[in-house]
Amino acid sequence: MIDPVKILQRAWHILWSYRALWVFGLILALAAGGSSGSGGNNSMPFREEGNSFQTPPPESIQEFFNNFDRELEKLFREGIPEIDISGEELTTFLWVIGVFIVFMLLVGILVAIARYVSETSVIRMVDEYENTGTKMTVRQGFRIGWSRAAWRLFLINLIVHLPLIFMFLIFFIVGLIMLVVFGNGDATLNMVSIAAIIGLVFLVIFVVIILSIVLNLLRHFFWRVSVLEDTGVRESLRRGFAIVRENWKSVGLMWLVMLGLGIGWIIVSIIAVIITIPVVIVTSIIAAIVVAVPGLLLVGVFSLFLSGPLPWIAAGLFVLPLFLIIAFSPWLLLGSWKTVYTSTVWTLTYREIKALPVLAPETDIQPVGD
């Protein structure tokens, strides 16, 4: 069995003595913040008739879309006279929004690449430090991180998230079936059908949650096999699963320890966020000063073909990401420490587990004289 306390103490020492890791932690914290999305829900009106529900007839739905199209066409033709915005300017502003979306997609791709390069760098830097005691620079870290291993980490992560993809696919199919059923004005859903659909949804969610927990735990070992043993995706999955299966007690113990630390981190982070609010206010002021010059330049550029508040809104969209990064940099730093510490713990855990088969036979050797 591994010693969790020893691993946690060693990871803590590495976190505070190996400052170059913080740079990669910031990238990982930034990538983790950018990868979170928001979802919405759509509701359909229904009327109650006894124990069944019925959607509006297709004529009502068609009328709604026809009215929506007319209002949209009127908006782009007449604009917004109340604030002196013409339809042509409104159309141009939407093109600017489209350019911003494409720009953010490109930034998202670069951040994703930087994420997997940073993951690879942190794993290899910690492993090299444990092997030789050598601390690499940030430049050296990027050099060892920029490798095929980073691409393999992306593929492994994609495989790990297949249950979530499957869940969304199931929901899409169920929603499509319901839409087809609702498309018939005479179709109704009784309580048994609704209960069956709700039961299926909860069953899928439960199974996906369990699979996600297991796969995310396995991912720590998949990644480290791929990075430290330089193996392909399939071999990394096979070896990583074999390591966890053969050492499930040690892995389970460390998972429970990290789960407890995660709960503790939530409490500590809430307190830290409250304490650092004055610091964030200062960094927000600094961020406003930093983005003021590029923001005013963009306002001047957009004023060439937009008027009213639109140039300011468009410029604000483009400088907002930079403002948020600088303004909330203290909280990003807290996230970077957590990310580096967690990665270091699992790298040390992997090293300890890999060493167990070597150390175990030595404990069974008896002195010759006995």
mmCIF file of C-alpha atoms in Angstrom:
data_model
loop_
_atom_site.group_PDB
_atom_site.id
_atom_site.type_symbol
_atom_site.label_atom_id
_atom_site.label_comp_id
_atom_site.label_asym_id
_atom_site.label_seq_id
_atom_site.Cartn_x
_atom_site.Cartn_y
_atom_site.Cartn_z
ATOM 1 C CA MET A 1 0.000 0.000 0.000
ATOM 2 C CA ILE A 2 1.107 3.510 -0.701
ATOM 3 C CA ASP A 3 1.459 6.187 1.971
ATOM 4 C CA PRO A 4 -0.995 9.024 1.119
ATOM 5 C CA VAL A 5 0.386 11.342 3.807
ATOM 6 C CA LYS A 6 3.896 11.046 2.396
ATOM 7 C CA ILE A 7 2.621 11.763 -1.120
ATOM 8 C CA LEU A 8 0.595 14.785 -0.016
ATOM 9 C CA GLN A 9 3.525 16.245 1.908
ATOM 10 C CA ARG A 10 5.889 15.713 -1.004
ATOM 11 C CA ALA A 11 3.433 17.287 -3.448
ATOM 12 C CA TRP A 12 3.079 20.282 -1.131
ATOM 13 C CA HIS A 13 6.847 20.717 -1.039
ATOM 14 C CA ILE A 14 7.091 20.514 -4.842
ATOM 15 C CA LEU A 15 4.272 23.042 -5.280
ATOM 16 C CA TRP A 16 6.001 25.751 -3.237
ATOM 17 C CA SER A 17 9.587 25.026 -4.227
ATOM 18 C CA TYR A 18 9.058 24.571 -7.975
ATOM 19 C CA ARG A 19 7.709 27.965 -9.087
ATOM 20 C CA ALA A 20 8.036 27.237 -12.813
ATOM 21 C CA LEU A 21 5.082 24.875 -12.455
ATOM 22 C CA TRP A 22 2.862 27.825 -11.551
ATOM 23 C CA VAL A 23 3.000 29.159 -15.116
ATOM 24 C CA PHE A 24 1.582 25.927 -16.478
ATOM 25 C CA GLY A 25 -0.918 25.858 -13.627
ATOM 26 C CA LEU A 26 -2.196 29.287 -14.705
ATOM 27 C CA ILE A 27 -2.712 27.990 -18.229
ATOM 28 C CA LEU A 28 -4.550 24.940 -16.904
ATOM 29 C CA ALA A 29 -6.717 27.082 -14.605
ATOM 30 C CA LEU A 30 -7.517 29.416 -17.502
ATOM 31 C CA ALA A 31 -8.375 26.472 -19.751
ATOM 32 C CA ALA A 32 -10.563 24.931 -17.049
ATOM 33 C CA GLY A 33 -12.469 28.209 -16.712
ATOM 34 C CA GLY A 34 -12.937 28.511 -20.457
ATOM 35 C CA SER A 35 -14.163 24.990 -20.886
ATOM 36 C CA SER A 36 -17.177 25.452 -18.640
ATOM 37 C CA GLY A 37 -20.322 26.184 -20.534
ATOM 38 C CA SER A 38 -23.824 27.145 -19.795
ATOM 39 C CA GLY A 39 -26.885 25.383 -20.977
ATOM 40 C CA GLY A 40 -30.464 26.346 -21.353
ATOM 41 C CA ASN A 41 -33.737 24.570 -21.373
ATOM 42 C CA ASN A 42 -36.644 24.952 -23.659
ATOM 43 C CA SER A 43 -40.216 24.408 -22.530
ATOM 44 C CA MET A 44 -43.217 23.725 -24.686
ATOM 45 C CA PRO A 45 -46.662 24.979 -23.739
ATOM 46 C CA PHE A 46 -49.234 22.348 -23.040
ATOM 47 C CA ARG A 47 -52.797 22.120 -21.889
ATOM 48 C CA GLU A 48 -54.149 19.663 -19.412
ATOM 49 C CA GLU A 49 -57.001 17.350 -20.347
ATOM 50 C CA GLY A 50 -57.652 14.853 -17.585
ATOM 51 C CA ASN A 51 -54.492 12.733 -17.268
ATOM 52 C CA SER A 52 -52.906 13.709 -20.609
ATOM 53 C CA PHE A 53 -50.966 16.632 -22.057
ATOM 54 C CA GLN A 54 -51.241 17.972 -25.566
ATOM 55 C CA THR A 55 -49.062 20.427 -27.470
ATOM 56 C CA PRO A 56 -50.410 23.276 -29.568
ATOM 57 C CA PRO A 57 -51.467 22.285 -33.070
ATOM 58 C CA PRO A 58 -49.011 22.732 -35.929
ATOM 59 C CA GLU A 59 -50.959 25.788 -37.148
ATOM 60 C CA SER A 60 -50.115 27.672 -33.942
ATOM 61 C CA ILE A 61 -46.441 26.776 -34.160
ATOM 62 C CA GLN A 62 -46.318 27.819 -37.825
ATOM 63 C CA GLU A 63 -48.044 31.091 -36.995
ATOM 64 C CA PHE A 64 -45.503 31.789 -34.250
ATOM 65 C CA PHE A 65 -42.564 31.310 -36.621
ATOM 66 C CA ASN A 66 -44.228 33.410 -39.298
ATOM 67 C CA ASN A 67 -44.718 36.276 -36.848
ATOM 68 C CA PHE A 68 -41.129 35.890 -35.646
ATOM 69 C CA ASP A 69 -39.812 36.091 -39.216
ATOM 70 C CA ARG A 70 -41.857 39.221 -39.909
ATOM 71 C CA GLU A 71 -40.636 40.963 -36.754
ATOM 72 C CA LEU A 72 -37.047 40.010 -37.488
ATOM 73 C CA GLU A 73 -37.299 41.291 -41.047
ATOM 74 C CA LYS A 74 -38.833 44.536 -39.784
ATOM 75 C CA LEU A 75 -36.027 44.936 -37.238
ATOM 76 C CA PHE A 76 -33.282 44.639 -39.854
ATOM 77 C CA ARG A 77 -35.174 46.866 -42.279
ATOM 78 C CA GLU A 78 -36.043 49.711 -39.911
ATOM 79 C CA GLY A 79 -33.393 49.222 -37.218
ATOM 80 C CA ILE A 80 -33.954 50.696 -33.755
ATOM 81 C CA PRO A 81 -35.139 54.303 -34.274
ATOM 82 C CA GLU A 82 -35.383 54.938 -30.517
ATOM 83 C CA ILE A 83 -31.566 54.932 -30.210
ATOM 84 C CA ASP A 84 -30.841 56.099 -33.769
ATOM 85 C CA ILE A 85 -29.581 52.764 -35.143
ATOM 86 C CA SER A 86 -30.428 51.961 -38.736
ATOM 87 C CA GLY A 87 -31.100 48.520 -40.110
ATOM 88 C CA GLU A 88 -27.869 48.618 -42.107
ATOM 89 C CA GLU A 89 -25.831 49.410 -39.008
ATOM 90 C CA LEU A 90 -27.572 46.636 -37.105
ATOM 91 C CA THR A 91 -26.642 44.172 -39.846
ATOM 92 C CA THR A 92 -23.030 45.376 -39.746
ATOM 93 C CA PHE A 93 -22.991 44.998 -35.972
ATOM 94 C CA LEU A 94 -24.087 41.367 -36.320
ATOM 95 C CA TRP A 95 -21.184 40.785 -38.707
ATOM 96 C CA VAL A 96 -18.877 42.217 -36.031
ATOM 97 C CA ILE A 97 -20.429 39.783 -33.522
ATOM 98 C CA GLY A 98 -19.726 36.968 -35.979
ATOM 99 C CA VAL A 99 -16.083 38.043 -36.260
ATOM 100 C CA PHE A 100 -15.858 38.096 -32.461
ATOM 101 C CA ILE A 101 -17.272 34.560 -32.245
ATOM 102 C CA VAL A 102 -14.754 33.296 -34.802
ATOM 103 C CA PHE A 103 -11.981 35.099 -32.905
ATOM 104 C CA MET A 104 -13.005 33.464 -29.632
ATOM 105 C CA LEU A 105 -13.170 30.045 -31.311
ATOM 106 C CA LEU A 106 -9.580 30.498 -32.504
ATOM 107 C CA VAL A 107 -8.533 31.603 -29.025
ATOM 108 C CA GLY A 108 -10.326 28.562 -27.602
ATOM 109 C CA ILE A 109 -8.372 26.263 -29.917
ATOM 110 C CA LEU A 110 -5.081 27.855 -28.852
ATOM 111 C CA VAL A 111 -6.036 27.562 -25.176
ATOM 112 C CA ALA A 112 -6.956 23.891 -25.672
ATOM 113 C CA ILE A 113 -3.581 23.214 -27.290
ATOM 114 C CA ALA A 114 -1.824 25.064 -24.470
ATOM 115 C CA ARG A 115 -3.809 23.018 -21.947
ATOM 116 C CA TYR A 116 -2.595 19.627 -23.139
ATOM 117 C CA VAL A 117 0.941 20.913 -23.639
ATOM 118 C CA SER A 118 0.852 22.195 -20.049
ATOM 119 C CA GLU A 119 -0.562 18.918 -18.736
ATOM 120 C CA THR A 120 2.311 17.080 -20.397
ATOM 121 C CA SER A 121 4.847 19.589 -19.098
ATOM 122 C CA VAL A 122 3.710 19.372 -15.474
ATOM 123 C CA ILE A 123 3.749 15.567 -15.488
ATOM 124 C CA ARG A 124 7.213 15.350 -17.048
ATOM 125 C CA MET A 125 8.690 18.176 -14.961
ATOM 126 C CA VAL A 126 7.562 16.589 -11.696
ATOM 127 C CA ASP A 127 8.781 13.169 -12.799
ATOM 128 C CA GLU A 128 12.177 14.575 -13.837
ATOM 129 C CA TYR A 129 12.472 16.444 -10.554
ATOM 130 C CA GLU A 130 11.811 13.244 -8.623
ATOM 131 C CA ASN A 131 14.324 11.292 -10.748
ATOM 132 C CA THR A 132 17.228 13.727 -10.832
ATOM 133 C CA GLY A 133 16.334 16.643 -8.550
ATOM 134 C CA THR A 134 16.584 19.002 -11.550
ATOM 135 C CA LYS A 135 14.199 21.933 -11.785
ATOM 136 C CA MET A 136 13.435 22.923 -15.353
ATOM 137 C CA THR A 137 12.751 26.447 -16.534
ATOM 138 C CA VAL A 138 9.454 27.490 -18.096
ATOM 139 C CA ARG A 139 11.071 27.408 -21.527
ATOM 140 C CA GLN A 140 12.337 23.882 -20.983
ATOM 141 C CA GLY A 141 8.915 22.877 -19.708
ATOM 142 C CA PHE A 142 7.237 24.082 -22.896
ATOM 143 C CA ARG A 143 9.825 22.252 -24.962
ATOM 144 C CA ILE A 144 9.184 18.887 -23.318
ATOM 145 C CA GLY A 145 5.439 19.519 -23.297
ATOM 146 C CA TRP A 146 5.239 20.233 -27.023
ATOM 147 C CA SER A 147 5.227 16.626 -28.148
ATOM 148 C CA ARG A 148 3.039 13.831 -29.475
ATOM 149 C CA ALA A 149 2.159 12.979 -25.901
ATOM 150 C CA ALA A 150 0.081 16.169 -25.686
ATOM 151 C CA TRP A 151 -1.968 15.008 -28.676
ATOM 152 C CA ARG A 152 -2.432 11.609 -27.060
ATOM 153 C CA LEU A 153 -3.700 13.282 -23.893
ATOM 154 C CA PHE A 154 -6.354 15.022 -25.971
ATOM 155 C CA LEU A 155 -7.462 11.728 -27.523
ATOM 156 C CA ILE A 156 -7.561 9.988 -24.138
ATOM 157 C CA ASN A 157 -9.582 12.831 -22.678
ATOM 158 C CA LEU A 158 -12.009 12.548 -25.580
ATOM 159 C CA ILE A 159 -12.462 8.827 -24.884
ATOM 160 C CA VAL A 160 -13.024 9.521 -21.186
ATOM 161 C CA HIS A 161 -15.826 11.943 -22.048
ATOM 162 C CA LEU A 162 -17.610 9.500 -24.362
ATOM 163 C CA PRO A 163 -20.257 8.715 -21.687
ATOM 164 C CA LEU A 164 -21.216 12.393 -21.562
ATOM 165 C CA ILE A 165 -21.396 12.479 -25.346
ATOM 166 C CA PHE A 166 -23.546 9.356 -25.237
ATOM 167 C CA MET A 167 -25.840 10.959 -22.653
ATOM 168 C CA PHE A 168 -26.391 14.041 -24.814
ATOM 169 C CA LEU A 169 -27.022 11.773 -27.781
ATOM 170 C CA ILE A 170 -29.671 9.854 -25.818
ATOM 171 C CA PHE A 171 -31.309 13.111 -24.740
ATOM 172 C CA PHE A 172 -31.256 14.339 -28.329
ATOM 173 C CA ILE A 173 -32.909 11.154 -29.591
ATOM 174 C CA VAL A 174 -35.546 11.241 -26.841
ATOM 175 C CA GLY A 175 -36.217 14.910 -27.541
ATOM 176 C CA LEU A 176 -36.475 14.206 -31.263
ATOM 177 C CA ILE A 177 -38.983 11.409 -30.642
ATOM 178 C CA MET A 178 -41.041 13.662 -28.393
ATOM 179 C CA LEU A 179 -40.932 16.404 -31.016
ATOM 180 C CA VAL A 180 -42.201 14.003 -33.657
ATOM 181 C CA VAL A 181 -44.959 12.824 -31.329
ATOM 182 C CA PHE A 182 -45.890 16.386 -30.424
ATOM 183 C CA GLY A 183 -45.931 17.314 -34.102
ATOM 184 C CA ASN A 184 -49.224 15.468 -34.432
ATOM 185 C CA GLY A 185 -51.963 17.697 -33.107
ATOM 186 C CA ASP A 186 -54.002 14.699 -31.964
ATOM 187 C CA ALA A 187 -51.115 12.943 -30.136
ATOM 188 C CA THR A 188 -51.156 12.937 -26.367
ATOM 189 C CA LEU A 189 -48.858 11.713 -23.637
ATOM 190 C CA ASN A 190 -50.394 9.889 -20.720
ATOM 191 C CA MET A 191 -48.862 9.702 -17.264
ATOM 192 C CA VAL A 192 -47.312 6.269 -17.906
ATOM 193 C CA SER A 193 -45.428 7.596 -20.945
ATOM 194 C CA ILE A 194 -44.205 10.642 -19.035
ATOM 195 C CA ALA A 195 -43.072 8.473 -16.107
ATOM 196 C CA ALA A 196 -41.210 6.146 -18.492
ATOM 197 C CA ILE A 197 -39.404 9.057 -20.139
ATOM 198 C CA ILE A 198 -38.475 10.595 -16.777
ATOM 199 C CA GLY A 199 -37.265 7.209 -15.511
ATOM 200 C CA LEU A 200 -35.107 6.724 -18.605
ATOM 201 C CA VAL A 201 -33.583 10.178 -18.200
ATOM 202 C CA PHE A 202 -32.692 9.596 -14.541
ATOM 203 C CA LEU A 203 -31.282 6.151 -15.308
ATOM 204 C CA VAL A 204 -29.046 7.542 -18.029
ATOM 205 C CA ILE A 205 -27.875 10.371 -15.755
ATOM 206 C CA PHE A 206 -27.072 7.945 -12.922
ATOM 207 C CA VAL A 207 -25.106 5.576 -15.177
ATOM 208 C CA VAL A 208 -23.206 8.463 -16.796
ATOM 209 C CA ILE A 209 -22.272 9.936 -13.399
ATOM 210 C CA ILE A 210 -20.845 6.602 -12.197
ATOM 211 C CA LEU A 211 -18.966 6.026 -15.461
ATOM 212 C CA SER A 212 -17.618 9.573 -15.433
ATOM 213 C CA ILE A 213 -16.273 9.191 -11.883
ATOM 214 C CA VAL A 214 -14.542 5.910 -12.748
ATOM 215 C CA LEU A 215 -13.161 7.133 -16.082
ATOM 216 C CA ASN A 216 -11.903 10.412 -14.625
ATOM 217 C CA LEU A 217 -10.073 8.414 -11.967
ATOM 218 C CA LEU A 218 -8.592 6.109 -14.612
ATOM 219 C CA ARG A 219 -7.614 9.114 -16.728
ATOM 220 C CA HIS A 220 -4.922 10.111 -14.234
ATOM 221 C CA PHE A 221 -3.162 6.828 -14.946
ATOM 222 C CA PHE A 222 -3.939 6.756 -18.677
ATOM 223 C CA TRP A 223 -2.254 10.136 -19.031
ATOM 224 C CA ARG A 224 0.814 9.256 -16.986
ATOM 225 C CA VAL A 225 1.371 5.979 -18.780
ATOM 226 C CA SER A 226 1.163 7.822 -22.091
ATOM 227 C CA VAL A 227 3.480 10.672 -21.041
ATOM 228 C CA LEU A 228 6.039 8.881 -18.880
ATOM 229 C CA GLU A 229 6.187 5.582 -20.784
ATOM 230 C CA ASP A 230 5.682 7.185 -24.222
ATOM 231 C CA THR A 231 3.002 4.718 -25.301
ATOM 232 C CA GLY A 232 0.142 5.032 -27.765
ATOM 233 C CA VAL A 233 -3.465 5.658 -26.826
ATOM 234 C CA ARG A 234 -4.602 2.017 -26.844
ATOM 235 C CA GLU A 235 -1.551 0.826 -24.926
ATOM 236 C CA SER A 236 -1.940 3.654 -22.417
ATOM 237 C CA LEU A 237 -5.548 2.670 -21.795
ATOM 238 C CA ARG A 238 -4.592 -0.991 -21.387
ATOM 239 C CA ARG A 239 -1.651 -0.388 -19.060
ATOM 240 C CA GLY A 240 -3.413 2.293 -17.064
ATOM 241 C CA PHE A 241 -6.419 0.066 -16.466
ATOM 242 C CA ALA A 242 -4.129 -2.831 -15.482
ATOM 243 C CA ILE A 243 -2.313 -0.628 -12.949
ATOM 244 C CA VAL A 244 -5.565 0.483 -11.338
ATOM 245 C CA ARG A 245 -6.999 -3.043 -11.338
ATOM 246 C CA GLU A 246 -3.918 -4.557 -9.704
ATOM 247 C CA ASN A 247 -3.604 -1.760 -7.153
ATOM 248 C CA TRP A 248 -7.245 -0.850 -6.631
ATOM 249 C CA LYS A 249 -6.868 -0.522 -2.872
ATOM 250 C CA SER A 250 -4.095 2.077 -3.161
ATOM 251 C CA VAL A 251 -5.884 3.904 -5.956
ATOM 252 C CA GLY A 252 -9.189 3.863 -4.067
ATOM 253 C CA LEU A 253 -7.521 5.127 -0.908
ATOM 254 C CA MET A 254 -5.886 8.011 -2.747
ATOM 255 C CA TRP A 255 -9.156 8.828 -4.518
ATOM 256 C CA LEU A 256 -10.946 9.061 -1.177
ATOM 257 C CA VAL A 257 -8.162 11.250 0.207
ATOM 258 C CA MET A 258 -8.342 13.562 -2.812
ATOM 259 C CA LEU A 259 -12.133 13.639 -2.556
ATOM 260 C CA GLY A 260 -11.828 14.804 1.034
ATOM 261 C CA LEU A 261 -9.226 17.382 0.041
ATOM 262 C CA GLY A 262 -11.513 18.572 -2.746
ATOM 263 C CA ILE A 263 -14.316 19.185 -0.260
ATOM 264 C CA GLY A 264 -11.886 20.986 2.015
ATOM 265 C CA TRP A 265 -10.611 23.033 -0.914
ATOM 266 C CA ILE A 266 -14.137 24.244 -1.677
ATOM 267 C CA ILE A 267 -14.444 25.614 1.852
ATOM 268 C CA VAL A 268 -10.968 27.144 1.797
ATOM 269 C CA SER A 269 -11.474 28.651 -1.653
ATOM 270 C CA ILE A 270 -14.729 30.329 -0.583
ATOM 271 C CA ILE A 271 -12.920 31.904 2.353
ATOM 272 C CA ALA A 272 -9.971 32.855 0.139
ATOM 273 C CA VAL A 273 -12.266 34.451 -2.443
ATOM 274 C CA ILE A 274 -13.930 36.561 0.229
ATOM 275 C CA ILE A 275 -10.575 37.607 1.707
ATOM 276 C CA THR A 276 -9.093 38.505 -1.688
ATOM 277 C CA ILE A 277 -12.022 40.660 -2.838
ATOM 278 C CA PRO A 278 -10.059 43.878 -2.070
ATOM 279 C CA VAL A 279 -7.169 42.515 -4.147
ATOM 280 C CA VAL A 280 -9.544 41.718 -7.005
ATOM 281 C CA ILE A 281 -10.886 45.280 -6.838
ATOM 282 C CA VAL A 282 -7.335 46.571 -7.279
ATOM 283 C CA THR A 283 -6.604 44.166 -10.145
ATOM 284 C CA SER A 284 -9.915 45.192 -11.758
ATOM 285 C CA ILE A 285 -8.797 48.815 -11.722
ATOM 286 C CA ILE A 286 -5.462 47.765 -13.231
ATOM 287 C CA ALA A 287 -7.311 45.702 -15.844
ATOM 288 C CA ALA A 288 -9.492 48.690 -16.763
ATOM 289 C CA ILE A 289 -6.376 50.819 -17.246
ATOM 290 C CA VAL A 290 -4.659 48.140 -19.338
ATOM 291 C CA VAL A 291 -7.611 47.573 -21.690
ATOM 292 C CA ALA A 292 -8.457 51.274 -21.973
ATOM 293 C CA VAL A 293 -5.978 52.003 -24.783
ATOM 294 C CA PRO A 294 -6.815 49.024 -27.046
ATOM 295 C CA GLY A 295 -10.484 49.546 -26.224
ATOM 296 C CA LEU A 296 -10.449 53.185 -27.356
ATOM 297 C CA LEU A 297 -8.560 52.214 -30.506
ATOM 298 C CA LEU A 298 -11.220 49.634 -31.328
ATOM 299 C CA VAL A 299 -13.955 52.194 -30.657
ATOM 300 C CA GLY A 300 -12.299 54.470 -33.222
ATOM 301 C CA VAL A 301 -12.126 51.662 -35.770
ATOM 302 C CA PHE A 302 -15.726 50.559 -35.254
ATOM 303 C CA SER A 303 -16.929 54.189 -35.402
ATOM 304 C CA LEU A 304 -15.978 54.220 -39.085
ATOM 305 C CA PHE A 305 -19.009 52.065 -39.928
ATOM 306 C CA LEU A 306 -21.113 52.058 -36.733
ATOM 307 C CA SER A 307 -22.750 54.813 -34.726
ATOM 308 C CA GLY A 308 -24.403 55.355 -31.369
ATOM 309 C CA PRO A 309 -23.532 52.860 -28.627
ATOM 310 C CA LEU A 310 -22.652 50.051 -31.083
ATOM 311 C CA PRO A 311 -18.904 50.924 -31.410
ATOM 312 C CA TRP A 312 -18.556 50.879 -27.630
ATOM 313 C CA ILE A 313 -20.418 47.587 -27.309
ATOM 314 C CA ALA A 314 -18.335 45.958 -30.061
ATOM 315 C CA ALA A 315 -15.061 47.222 -28.577
ATOM 316 C CA GLY A 316 -16.135 46.035 -25.134
ATOM 317 C CA LEU A 317 -16.708 42.521 -26.438
ATOM 318 C CA PHE A 318 -13.175 42.248 -27.826
ATOM 319 C CA VAL A 319 -11.392 43.590 -24.722
ATOM 320 C CA LEU A 320 -13.630 41.833 -22.199
ATOM 321 C CA PRO A 321 -11.646 38.528 -22.139
ATOM 322 C CA LEU A 322 -8.376 40.363 -21.399
ATOM 323 C CA PHE A 323 -10.092 42.444 -18.727
ATOM 324 C CA LEU A 324 -11.494 39.337 -17.005
ATOM 325 C CA ILE A 325 -8.129 37.546 -17.025
ATOM 326 C CA ILE A 326 -6.327 40.468 -15.412
ATOM 327 C CA ALA A 327 -9.156 41.387 -13.031
ATOM 328 C CA PHE A 328 -9.566 37.870 -11.668
ATOM 329 C CA SER A 329 -5.896 36.897 -11.831
ATOM 330 C CA PRO A 330 -5.705 36.376 -8.014
ATOM 331 C CA TRP A 331 -8.431 33.741 -8.243
ATOM 332 C CA LEU A 332 -6.752 32.229 -11.297
ATOM 333 C CA LEU A 333 -3.583 31.929 -9.228
ATOM 334 C CA LEU A 334 -5.500 30.045 -6.533
ATOM 335 C CA GLY A 335 -6.855 27.724 -9.209
ATOM 336 C CA SER A 336 -3.379 27.197 -10.624
ATOM 337 C CA TRP A 337 -2.048 26.071 -7.238
ATOM 338 C CA LYS A 338 -4.865 23.554 -6.910
ATOM 339 C CA THR A 339 -4.317 22.251 -10.441
ATOM 340 C CA VAL A 340 -0.564 21.826 -10.036
ATOM 341 C CA TYR A 341 -0.961 20.227 -6.626
ATOM 342 C CA THR A 342 -3.553 17.734 -7.877
ATOM 343 C CA SER A 343 -1.464 16.799 -10.910
ATOM 344 C CA THR A 344 1.620 16.402 -8.745
ATOM 345 C CA VAL A 345 -0.222 14.162 -6.277
ATOM 346 C CA TRP A 346 -1.342 11.811 -9.037
ATOM 347 C CA THR A 347 2.102 11.767 -10.644
ATOM 348 C CA LEU A 348 3.669 10.830 -7.310
ATOM 349 C CA THR A 349 0.910 8.257 -6.752
ATOM 350 C CA TYR A 350 1.662 6.712 -10.135
ATOM 351 C CA ARG A 351 5.375 6.590 -9.322
ATOM 352 C CA GLU A 352 4.722 4.999 -5.924
ATOM 353 C CA ILE A 353 2.407 2.372 -7.390
ATOM 354 C CA LYS A 354 4.894 1.578 -10.153
ATOM 355 C CA ALA A 355 7.548 1.055 -7.486
ATOM 356 C CA LEU A 356 5.423 -1.310 -5.402
ATOM 357 C CA PRO A 357 6.133 -4.479 -7.449
ATOM 358 C CA VAL A 358 9.855 -3.775 -7.176
ATOM 359 C CA LEU A 359 9.806 -3.188 -3.436
ATOM 360 C CA ALA A 360 7.444 -6.020 -2.538
ATOM 361 C CA PRO A 361 9.823 -8.951 -3.280
ATOM 362 C CA GLU A 362 12.554 -7.328 -1.175
ATOM 363 C CA THR A 363 10.358 -7.498 1.938
ATOM 364 C CA ASP A 364 10.033 -11.259 1.490
ATOM 365 C CA ILE A 365 13.806 -11.948 1.384
ATOM 366 C CA GLN A 366 14.981 -13.655 4.570
ATOM 367 C CA PRO A 367 18.571 -13.507 5.909
ATOM 368 C CA VAL A 368 20.738 -16.457 4.907
ATOM 369 C CA GLY A 369 21.468 -17.404 8.517
ATOM 370 C CA ASP A 370 17.789 -17.873 9.432
#
